[in-house]
């Protein structure tokens, strides 16, 4: 049982520690007294500025998803497959960076790393602003510059791992859902704002897509420096993070997260290009494609809240079933050349991926909590399990983000090999059915070890 700390002493300790590099030594969110008197306010403040920094990171990560639609208007000649590669590579790089970004939190501290990761966003924003004005450099250099947008994708893993330490288990689903949604909505914001900003005052200035995020990256870094904190509990040996790799649930949840978040980020990146390349409607791509990412982002915290209430596995199964229906509707709409149904089908997919994002993340922390309780539930064991859960969150988010690379690439392959995206959609229908069965078999099936724990 966690020892209660008097309210006045706790508040004073936190204030004093902020004067020494903003490190907080004592942090006990599971202690109700501590949480009510001092912890909640500090956690909320860190969550707010974490959301802001992650939002800017996500926006930069997905900049190319909307910029590619207008590259042909500034001298670039790209095929649909090349355009999809430009949206896929930043997702792949972001997925790779999520592993080192996760380890950066225990090494540098959550607040310190948020400052550094926000400043790194200057590189892809400035690179885009320069590259779009020089079509003579060719496709490969353009692809390499687009790859640097992956810095924005890495931010998610470190942000989620950091915030997971601030909140008690009973509120973690909602907090992580809000943190993730605040980042995810950056996809919708960038797809909504960029088409308007680049034509302000008449003409087309595509470089503004990158330039507009240069000051925002600096502001995010300054806010993190001034208002966020480092937790001593999070600054620990990375051994517990490696320990999470030995738990089979880390790998099962990674696959499920490919189906939820990987689908969300992959569809967000590919949706504008598909509307343009499959249906020849760049006007709709530029004006309405942002709705998909917006709907998915807004649904994410509700998926976490619902998982807190009825269990994440139940919500995840329902999400995969809805994704299956959405993918089949999209397949039918492509076959019938029915644009309105295609758009509606993708809205269904975005709703399902958003809810599933929140529920799968809630499952992760719950799984490690149950494991700690099975091992005795002492404060030391539960602290180690929280650290393992934070490491698992980063690992799972990294693997899941590869879906953002695979989805556009699968569409590019189908378009190049068969002249249609229908084979890719058939694959997604089967994939979502498999994930539905896997979630039920491991976490809901009567007799399954974790079924009674309502993971």
Short mmCIF file of C-alpha atoms in Angstrom, two decimals:
data_model
loop_
_atom_site.label_atom_id
_atom_site.label_comp_id
_atom_site.label_asym_id
_atom_site.label_seq_id
_atom_site.Cartn_x
_atom_site.Cartn_y
_atom_site.Cartn_z
CA UNK A 1 0.00 0.00 0.00
CA UNK A 2 1.39 3.42 -0.95
CA UNK A 3 2.30 5.70 1.94
CA UNK A 4 0.22 8.87 2.04
CA UNK A 5 2.07 12.18 1.88
CA UNK A 6 0.66 15.31 3.57
CA UNK A 7 -0.76 17.76 1.06
CA UNK A 8 1.26 20.83 2.11
CA UNK A 9 4.54 18.96 2.14
CA UNK A 10 3.90 17.45 -1.28
CA UNK A 11 3.08 20.81 -2.87
CA UNK A 12 6.18 22.40 -1.32
CA UNK A 13 8.40 19.55 -2.50
CA UNK A 14 7.15 19.90 -6.05
CA UNK A 15 7.66 23.69 -6.04
CA UNK A 16 11.21 23.38 -4.69
CA UNK A 17 12.17 20.68 -7.17
CA UNK A 18 10.99 22.80 -10.07
CA UNK A 19 13.75 25.25 -9.18
CA UNK A 20 16.31 22.48 -9.67
CA UNK A 21 15.80 21.58 -13.31
CA UNK A 22 12.10 20.82 -12.82
CA UNK A 23 12.71 17.29 -11.54
CA UNK A 24 9.98 15.87 -9.30
CA UNK A 25 11.32 13.22 -6.94
CA UNK A 26 8.16 12.05 -5.19
CA UNK A 27 5.30 10.96 -7.47
CA UNK A 28 2.54 8.63 -6.24
CA UNK A 29 -0.54 8.97 -8.46
CA UNK A 30 -2.14 5.81 -7.04
CA UNK A 31 -2.22 7.49 -3.61
CA UNK A 32 -5.66 9.15 -3.55
CA UNK A 33 -4.57 11.86 -1.09
CA UNK A 34 -1.51 12.80 -3.14
CA UNK A 35 -3.50 12.76 -6.37
CA UNK A 36 -6.31 14.99 -5.09
CA UNK A 37 -4.13 17.55 -3.32
CA UNK A 38 -1.16 17.99 -5.68
CA UNK A 39 -0.78 15.31 -8.33
CA UNK A 40 -3.80 15.98 -10.54
CA UNK A 41 -2.97 19.65 -11.20
CA UNK A 42 0.65 18.90 -12.08
CA UNK A 43 -0.33 15.99 -14.31
CA UNK A 44 -2.94 18.08 -16.12
CA UNK A 45 -0.44 20.88 -16.83
CA UNK A 46 2.10 18.41 -18.24
CA UNK A 47 -0.61 16.77 -20.31
CA UNK A 48 -1.69 20.10 -21.85
CA UNK A 49 1.79 21.05 -23.06
CA UNK A 50 2.58 17.48 -24.07
CA UNK A 51 -0.51 17.56 -26.28
CA UNK A 52 0.60 20.84 -27.87
CA UNK A 53 4.10 19.57 -28.68
CA UNK A 54 2.79 16.27 -29.98
CA UNK A 55 0.19 18.09 -32.07
CA UNK A 56 2.89 20.06 -33.87
CA UNK A 57 4.91 16.86 -34.32
CA UNK A 58 2.01 15.01 -35.92
CA UNK A 59 1.27 17.96 -38.19
CA UNK A 60 4.84 18.03 -39.50
CA UNK A 61 4.83 14.23 -39.84
CA UNK A 62 1.83 14.33 -42.19
CA UNK A 63 2.71 17.52 -44.09
CA UNK A 64 3.57 15.56 -47.20
CA UNK A 65 0.19 13.80 -47.27
CA UNK A 66 -1.44 17.02 -48.47
CA UNK A 67 1.53 18.71 -50.15
CA UNK A 68 1.85 15.90 -52.72
CA UNK A 69 -1.56 16.76 -54.13
CA UNK A 70 -0.24 20.17 -55.31
CA UNK A 71 3.30 19.22 -56.37
CA UNK A 72 2.18 18.92 -59.99
CA UNK A 73 1.19 22.59 -59.91
CA UNK A 74 4.71 23.77 -59.05
CA UNK A 75 6.68 21.87 -61.67
CA UNK A 76 6.85 18.32 -60.30
CA UNK A 77 5.73 15.36 -62.44
CA UNK A 78 4.90 12.38 -60.25
CA UNK A 79 2.97 9.16 -60.76
CA UNK A 80 0.32 8.05 -58.24
CA UNK A 81 2.77 5.42 -56.95
CA UNK A 82 5.52 8.03 -56.43
CA UNK A 83 3.06 10.27 -54.59
CA UNK A 84 2.12 7.37 -52.32
CA UNK A 85 5.80 6.70 -51.63
CA UNK A 86 6.21 10.33 -50.52
CA UNK A 87 3.43 9.79 -47.98
CA UNK A 88 4.70 6.37 -46.90
CA UNK A 89 8.38 7.05 -46.22
CA UNK A 90 7.84 9.68 -43.49
CA UNK A 91 5.56 7.17 -41.74
CA UNK A 92 8.21 4.47 -41.94
CA UNK A 93 10.95 6.74 -40.60
CA UNK A 94 8.65 7.94 -37.82
CA UNK A 95 8.00 4.32 -36.86
CA UNK A 96 11.73 3.58 -36.67
CA UNK A 97 12.38 6.66 -34.54
CA UNK A 98 9.73 5.71 -32.00
CA UNK A 99 12.03 3.15 -30.40
CA UNK A 100 14.91 5.54 -29.59
CA UNK A 101 12.40 8.25 -28.69
CA UNK A 102 10.85 5.89 -26.12
CA UNK A 103 14.23 5.26 -24.51
CA UNK A 104 14.94 9.01 -24.52
CA UNK A 105 12.37 9.60 -21.75
CA UNK A 106 14.13 7.52 -19.06
CA UNK A 107 17.54 8.78 -20.24
CA UNK A 108 16.89 12.53 -20.54
CA UNK A 109 13.58 13.12 -18.73
CA UNK A 110 10.17 13.72 -20.28
CA UNK A 111 10.27 17.52 -20.20
CA UNK A 112 13.87 17.73 -21.47
CA UNK A 113 13.20 15.39 -24.37
CA UNK A 114 10.02 17.24 -25.33
CA UNK A 115 12.14 20.39 -25.77
CA UNK A 116 14.69 18.59 -27.94
CA UNK A 117 12.17 16.71 -30.06
CA UNK A 118 10.17 19.89 -30.73
CA UNK A 119 13.29 21.72 -31.94
CA UNK A 120 14.13 18.81 -34.28
CA UNK A 121 10.93 19.60 -36.20
CA UNK A 122 12.67 22.64 -37.67
CA UNK A 123 14.64 20.33 -39.99
CA UNK A 124 11.72 18.76 -41.93
CA UNK A 125 9.73 22.01 -42.01
CA UNK A 126 12.63 23.98 -43.48
CA UNK A 127 13.56 21.10 -45.81
CA UNK A 128 10.05 20.96 -47.28
CA UNK A 129 9.96 24.73 -47.77
CA UNK A 130 13.16 24.54 -49.82
CA UNK A 131 12.57 21.31 -51.74
CA UNK A 132 9.15 22.10 -53.21
CA UNK A 133 10.67 25.14 -54.95
CA UNK A 134 13.37 23.08 -56.71
CA UNK A 135 11.81 20.41 -58.97
CA UNK A 136 15.17 20.05 -60.72
CA UNK A 137 16.56 18.02 -57.78
CA UNK A 138 14.55 14.95 -58.83
CA UNK A 139 12.44 12.40 -57.01
CA UNK A 140 15.06 10.62 -54.87
CA UNK A 141 16.37 13.78 -53.12
CA UNK A 142 12.76 14.85 -52.62
CA UNK A 143 12.01 11.48 -51.02
CA UNK A 144 15.00 11.82 -48.67
CA UNK A 145 13.89 15.27 -47.58
CA UNK A 146 10.36 13.97 -47.02
CA UNK A 147 11.85 11.22 -44.84
CA UNK A 148 12.98 13.81 -42.26
CA UNK A 149 9.31 14.46 -41.47
CA UNK A 150 9.60 11.20 -39.52
CA UNK A 151 10.99 13.29 -36.63
CA UNK A 152 7.39 14.31 -36.00
CA UNK A 153 6.26 10.69 -35.84
CA UNK A 154 8.81 9.80 -33.19
CA UNK A 155 7.36 12.39 -30.81
CA UNK A 156 4.30 10.26 -30.17
CA UNK A 157 6.17 7.42 -28.47
CA UNK A 158 8.11 9.61 -26.06
CA UNK A 159 5.04 11.72 -25.27
CA UNK A 160 2.83 8.72 -24.50
CA UNK A 161 5.51 6.97 -22.43
CA UNK A 162 6.05 10.17 -20.43
CA UNK A 163 2.37 10.90 -19.74
CA UNK A 164 1.74 7.28 -18.72
CA UNK A 165 3.85 7.92 -15.58
CA UNK A 166 1.84 10.98 -14.51
CA UNK A 167 -1.63 9.39 -14.23
CA UNK A 168 -3.12 6.72 -11.97
CA UNK A 169 -4.25 3.48 -13.56
CA UNK A 170 -7.95 4.32 -13.24
CA UNK A 171 -7.56 7.50 -15.36
CA UNK A 172 -4.85 6.37 -17.72
CA UNK A 173 -7.12 5.39 -20.60
CA UNK A 174 -8.73 8.83 -20.75
CA UNK A 175 -5.43 10.71 -20.27
CA UNK A 176 -3.55 8.71 -22.89
CA UNK A 177 -6.54 9.01 -25.19
CA UNK A 178 -6.53 12.80 -24.87
CA UNK A 179 -2.77 12.97 -25.34
CA UNK A 180 -2.93 10.81 -28.44
CA UNK A 181 -6.00 12.55 -29.83
CA UNK A 182 -4.35 15.94 -29.45
CA UNK A 183 -1.50 14.65 -31.56
CA UNK A 184 -3.66 12.75 -34.03
CA UNK A 185 -5.83 15.81 -34.70
CA UNK A 186 -2.68 17.45 -36.05
CA UNK A 187 -3.19 15.31 -39.15
CA UNK A 188 -6.62 16.85 -39.74
CA UNK A 189 -5.38 20.35 -38.94
CA UNK A 190 -2.51 20.17 -41.41
CA UNK A 191 -4.75 18.73 -44.13
CA UNK A 192 -7.29 21.50 -43.50
CA UNK A 193 -4.95 24.50 -43.09
CA UNK A 194 -2.25 23.85 -45.67
CA UNK A 195 -4.54 24.04 -48.74
CA UNK A 196 -5.72 27.45 -47.51
CA UNK A 197 -2.38 28.88 -46.38
CA UNK A 198 -0.56 28.08 -49.62
CA UNK A 199 -3.01 30.16 -51.69
CA UNK A 200 -3.34 33.18 -49.41
CA UNK A 201 -3.15 36.40 -51.39
CA UNK A 202 -3.56 34.62 -54.73
CA UNK A 203 -1.20 32.30 -56.61
CA UNK A 204 0.41 29.22 -55.09
CA UNK A 205 3.23 29.33 -52.52
CA UNK A 206 3.74 25.69 -51.53
CA UNK A 207 6.79 26.56 -49.41
CA UNK A 208 4.47 28.11 -46.83
CA UNK A 209 3.39 24.59 -45.86
CA UNK A 210 6.77 24.15 -44.19
CA UNK A 211 7.43 27.73 -43.16
CA UNK A 212 4.23 27.98 -41.11
CA UNK A 213 5.49 25.25 -38.76
CA UNK A 214 8.92 26.76 -38.03
CA UNK A 215 7.70 29.23 -35.35
CA UNK A 216 5.21 26.69 -33.99
CA UNK A 217 8.01 24.18 -33.36
CA UNK A 218 9.98 26.82 -31.44
CA UNK A 219 6.90 27.81 -29.40
CA UNK A 220 6.27 24.16 -28.50
CA UNK A 221 9.86 23.79 -27.29
CA UNK A 222 9.69 26.99 -25.21
CA UNK A 223 6.38 25.95 -23.61
CA UNK A 224 7.78 22.54 -22.70
CA UNK A 225 10.86 24.18 -21.19
CA UNK A 226 8.82 26.59 -19.07
CA UNK A 227 5.84 24.51 -18.01
CA UNK A 228 6.60 20.78 -18.07
CA UNK A 229 8.36 18.57 -15.50
CA UNK A 230 10.67 15.57 -15.40
CA UNK A 231 9.71 12.66 -13.15
CA UNK A 232 12.46 10.89 -11.24
CA UNK A 233 10.35 7.72 -11.40
CA UNK A 234 10.53 7.84 -15.19
CA UNK A 235 14.27 8.49 -15.16
CA UNK A 236 15.20 4.91 -14.44
CA UNK A 237 17.31 2.07 -15.75
CA UNK A 238 16.13 1.08 -19.22
CA UNK A 239 16.19 -2.56 -18.05
CA UNK A 240 12.44 -2.63 -17.38
CA UNK A 241 11.86 -1.39 -20.90
CA UNK A 242 13.84 -4.30 -22.32
CA UNK A 243 11.93 -6.63 -19.98
CA UNK A 244 8.70 -5.74 -21.75
CA UNK A 245 10.15 -7.33 -24.90
CA UNK A 246 10.03 -10.74 -23.20
CA UNK A 247 6.29 -10.51 -22.60
CA UNK A 248 4.29 -12.10 -25.42
CA UNK A 249 1.53 -9.55 -24.90
CA UNK A 250 3.88 -6.81 -26.13
CA UNK A 251 4.06 -8.55 -29.50
CA UNK A 252 0.37 -9.43 -29.68
CA UNK A 253 -0.59 -5.85 -28.86
CA UNK A 254 1.92 -4.60 -31.44
CA UNK A 255 0.06 -6.52 -34.13
CA UNK A 256 -3.29 -5.21 -32.90
CA UNK A 257 -1.90 -1.69 -32.93
CA UNK A 258 -0.79 -2.13 -36.53
CA UNK A 259 -4.47 -2.72 -37.25
CA UNK A 260 -5.71 0.31 -35.30
CA UNK A 261 -3.15 3.10 -35.28
CA UNK A 262 -1.27 1.79 -38.33
CA UNK A 263 -4.51 1.89 -40.28
CA UNK A 264 -5.35 5.36 -38.98
CA UNK A 265 -2.05 6.94 -39.93
CA UNK A 266 -1.79 5.00 -43.19
CA UNK A 267 -5.29 5.93 -44.31
CA UNK A 268 -4.71 9.55 -43.22
CA UNK A 269 -1.58 9.72 -45.34
CA UNK A 270 -3.07 7.96 -48.36
CA UNK A 271 -6.64 9.32 -48.38
CA UNK A 272 -5.95 12.62 -50.23
CA UNK A 273 -3.82 10.82 -52.84
CA UNK A 274 -6.47 8.12 -53.33
CA UNK A 275 -9.22 10.69 -53.86
CA UNK A 276 -7.01 12.35 -56.48
CA UNK A 277 -5.42 9.27 -58.07
CA UNK A 278 -8.38 6.86 -58.08
CA UNK A 279 -11.27 9.25 -58.65
CA UNK A 280 -9.43 12.22 -60.20
CA UNK A 281 -10.84 14.68 -57.66
CA UNK A 282 -8.03 16.90 -56.29
CA UNK A 283 -10.69 19.44 -55.28
CA UNK A 284 -12.25 16.98 -52.83
CA UNK A 285 -8.81 15.81 -51.68
CA UNK A 286 -7.82 19.36 -50.77
CA UNK A 287 -11.17 20.42 -49.31
CA UNK A 288 -12.57 17.38 -47.50
CA UNK A 289 -9.87 14.76 -46.92
CA UNK A 290 -9.06 16.27 -43.51
CA UNK A 291 -12.41 15.03 -42.17
CA UNK A 292 -11.12 11.45 -41.98
CA UNK A 293 -8.23 12.27 -39.67
CA UNK A 294 -10.45 14.65 -37.67
CA UNK A 295 -13.10 12.00 -37.05
CA UNK A 296 -10.52 9.35 -36.14
CA UNK A 297 -8.69 11.69 -33.76
CA UNK A 298 -11.83 12.83 -31.95
CA UNK A 299 -12.96 9.23 -31.48
CA UNK A 300 -9.71 8.14 -29.85
CA UNK A 301 -10.28 9.47 -26.29
CA UNK A 302 -13.80 8.03 -26.33
CA UNK A 303 -12.31 4.66 -27.21
CA UNK A 304 -10.06 4.99 -24.15
CA UNK A 305 -12.97 6.07 -21.93
CA UNK A 306 -15.16 3.22 -23.17
CA UNK A 307 -12.31 0.79 -22.54
CA UNK A 308 -11.99 2.13 -18.97
CA UNK A 309 -15.68 1.28 -18.49
CA UNK A 310 -16.28 -2.07 -20.22
CA UNK A 311 -12.78 -3.35 -21.01
CA UNK A 312 -10.41 -2.61 -23.87
CA UNK A 313 -10.58 -6.03 -25.52
CA UNK A 314 -14.35 -5.80 -26.04
CA UNK A 315 -14.03 -2.36 -27.61
CA UNK A 316 -11.13 -3.49 -29.79
CA UNK A 317 -13.05 -6.48 -31.16
CA UNK A 318 -15.97 -4.22 -32.05
CA UNK A 319 -13.57 -1.79 -33.74
CA UNK A 320 -12.02 -4.50 -35.92
CA UNK A 321 -15.45 -5.72 -36.96
CA UNK A 322 -16.37 -2.17 -38.00
CA UNK A 323 -13.07 -1.83 -39.88
CA UNK A 324 -13.86 -5.01 -41.80
CA UNK A 325 -17.22 -3.57 -42.85
CA UNK A 326 -15.62 -0.25 -43.82
CA UNK A 327 -12.93 -1.91 -45.94
CA UNK A 328 -15.55 -3.99 -47.75
CA UNK A 329 -17.67 -0.90 -48.42
CA UNK A 330 -14.59 0.86 -49.83
CA UNK A 331 -13.90 -2.15 -52.06
CA UNK A 332 -17.44 -2.10 -53.39
CA UNK A 333 -17.34 1.66 -54.01
CA UNK A 334 -14.13 1.38 -56.06
CA UNK A 335 -15.63 -1.44 -58.11
CA UNK A 336 -18.78 0.64 -58.78
CA UNK A 337 -16.87 3.94 -59.19
CA UNK A 338 -19.09 5.43 -56.49
CA UNK A 339 -17.18 8.36 -54.96
CA UNK A 340 -19.74 9.22 -52.28
CA UNK A 341 -19.77 5.67 -50.94
CA UNK A 342 -15.97 5.57 -51.02
CA UNK A 343 -15.85 8.71 -48.88
CA UNK A 344 -18.44 7.31 -46.46
CA UNK A 345 -16.59 3.99 -46.21
CA UNK A 346 -13.40 5.79 -45.23
CA UNK A 347 -15.28 7.78 -42.58
CA UNK A 348 -16.39 4.43 -41.12
CA UNK A 349 -12.79 3.23 -41.19
CA UNK A 350 -11.56 6.39 -39.47
CA UNK A 351 -14.19 6.13 -36.70
CA UNK A 352 -13.26 2.49 -36.09
CA UNK A 353 -9.51 3.12 -36.08
CA UNK A 354 -9.92 6.06 -33.71
CA UNK A 355 -11.94 4.06 -31.18
CA UNK A 356 -9.57 1.12 -31.57
CA UNK A 357 -6.53 3.34 -30.99
CA UNK A 358 -7.88 4.37 -27.60
CA UNK A 359 -8.95 0.89 -26.54
CA UNK A 360 -5.72 -0.88 -27.52
CA UNK A 361 -3.59 1.64 -25.64
CA UNK A 362 -5.76 1.15 -22.56
CA UNK A 363 -5.30 -2.62 -22.86
CA UNK A 364 -1.52 -2.30 -22.66
CA UNK A 365 -1.36 -0.57 -19.27
CA UNK A 366 -4.08 -2.87 -17.90
CA UNK A 367 -2.21 -6.01 -19.00
CA UNK A 368 0.93 -4.98 -17.10
CA UNK A 369 -1.11 -3.95 -14.06
CA UNK A 370 -2.69 -7.42 -13.93
CA UNK A 371 0.72 -9.03 -14.29
CA UNK A 372 2.03 -6.98 -11.36
CA UNK A 373 -0.93 -8.02 -9.22
CA UNK A 374 -0.27 -11.68 -10.09
CA UNK A 375 3.35 -11.24 -8.93
CA UNK A 376 2.27 -9.94 -5.51
CA UNK A 377 1.28 -6.33 -6.13
CA UNK A 378 3.90 -4.73 -3.85
CA UNK A 379 4.75 -1.06 -4.50
CA UNK A 380 8.13 -2.07 -5.95
CA UNK A 381 6.58 -4.64 -8.29
CA UNK A 382 3.85 -2.27 -9.45
CA UNK A 383 6.43 0.48 -10.07
CA UNK A 384 8.46 -1.94 -12.20
CA UNK A 385 5.31 -2.94 -14.09
CA UNK A 386 4.50 0.73 -14.80
CA UNK A 387 7.98 1.13 -16.24
CA UNK A 388 7.57 -1.98 -18.34
CA UNK A 389 4.18 -0.72 -19.52
CA UNK A 390 5.74 2.61 -20.52
CA UNK A 391 8.42 0.76 -22.48
CA UNK A 392 5.82 -1.48 -24.09
CA UNK A 393 3.81 1.59 -25.10
CA UNK A 394 6.79 2.92 -27.02
CA UNK A 395 7.66 -0.41 -28.63
CA UNK A 396 4.06 -1.08 -29.62
CA UNK A 397 3.61 2.43 -30.98
CA UNK A 398 6.75 2.00 -33.08
CA UNK A 399 5.66 -1.31 -34.58
CA UNK A 400 2.10 -0.10 -35.02
CA UNK A 401 3.26 3.01 -36.85
CA UNK A 402 4.75 0.81 -39.58
CA UNK A 403 1.16 0.40 -40.69
CA UNK A 404 1.42 4.03 -41.78
CA UNK A 405 4.20 2.93 -44.12
CA UNK A 406 2.61 -0.32 -45.27
CA UNK A 407 -0.85 1.03 -46.09
CA UNK A 408 0.27 3.55 -48.76
CA UNK A 409 2.84 1.08 -50.10
CA UNK A 410 0.17 -1.61 -50.42
CA UNK A 411 -2.01 0.81 -52.36
CA UNK A 412 0.96 1.82 -54.54
CA UNK A 413 1.74 -1.84 -55.27
CA UNK A 414 -1.87 -2.65 -56.16
CA UNK A 415 -2.16 0.41 -58.39
CA UNK A 416 1.11 -0.35 -60.20
CA UNK A 417 0.59 -4.11 -60.57
CA UNK A 418 -3.15 -4.28 -61.21
CA UNK A 419 -4.17 -0.75 -62.14
CA UNK A 420 -6.62 -0.69 -59.21
CA UNK A 421 -6.50 -0.55 -55.41
CA UNK A 422 -9.03 -3.39 -55.08
CA UNK A 423 -6.41 -6.08 -54.25
CA UNK A 424 -5.16 -3.92 -51.38
CA UNK A 425 -8.69 -3.52 -50.02
CA UNK A 426 -9.27 -7.29 -50.18
CA UNK A 427 -6.13 -7.72 -48.10
CA UNK A 428 -7.41 -5.30 -45.46
CA UNK A 429 -10.73 -7.12 -45.20
CA UNK A 430 -8.91 -10.38 -44.44
CA UNK A 431 -6.40 -8.70 -42.12
CA UNK A 432 -9.08 -7.12 -39.96
CA UNK A 433 -10.94 -10.45 -39.69
CA UNK A 434 -7.75 -12.13 -38.47
CA UNK A 435 -7.19 -9.42 -35.85
CA UNK A 436 -10.78 -9.76 -34.64
CA UNK A 437 -10.25 -13.48 -34.09
CA UNK A 438 -6.86 -12.94 -32.42
CA UNK A 439 -8.19 -10.38 -29.93
CA UNK A 440 -11.08 -12.65 -28.98
CA UNK A 441 -8.90 -15.76 -28.65
CA UNK A 442 -6.27 -14.17 -26.40
CA UNK A 443 -8.26 -11.68 -24.31
CA UNK A 444 -11.96 -12.61 -24.40
CA UNK A 445 -12.28 -16.34 -25.01
CA UNK A 446 -13.69 -18.21 -21.96
CA UNK A 447 -10.73 -19.83 -20.28
CA UNK A 448 -8.16 -17.36 -21.59
CA UNK A 449 -5.81 -16.25 -18.77
CA UNK A 450 -6.65 -12.54 -19.05
CA UNK A 451 -10.33 -12.89 -19.91
CA UNK A 452 -11.54 -12.59 -16.32
CA UNK A 453 -9.38 -9.48 -15.72
CA UNK A 454 -11.44 -7.49 -18.27
CA UNK A 455 -8.32 -6.25 -20.01
#
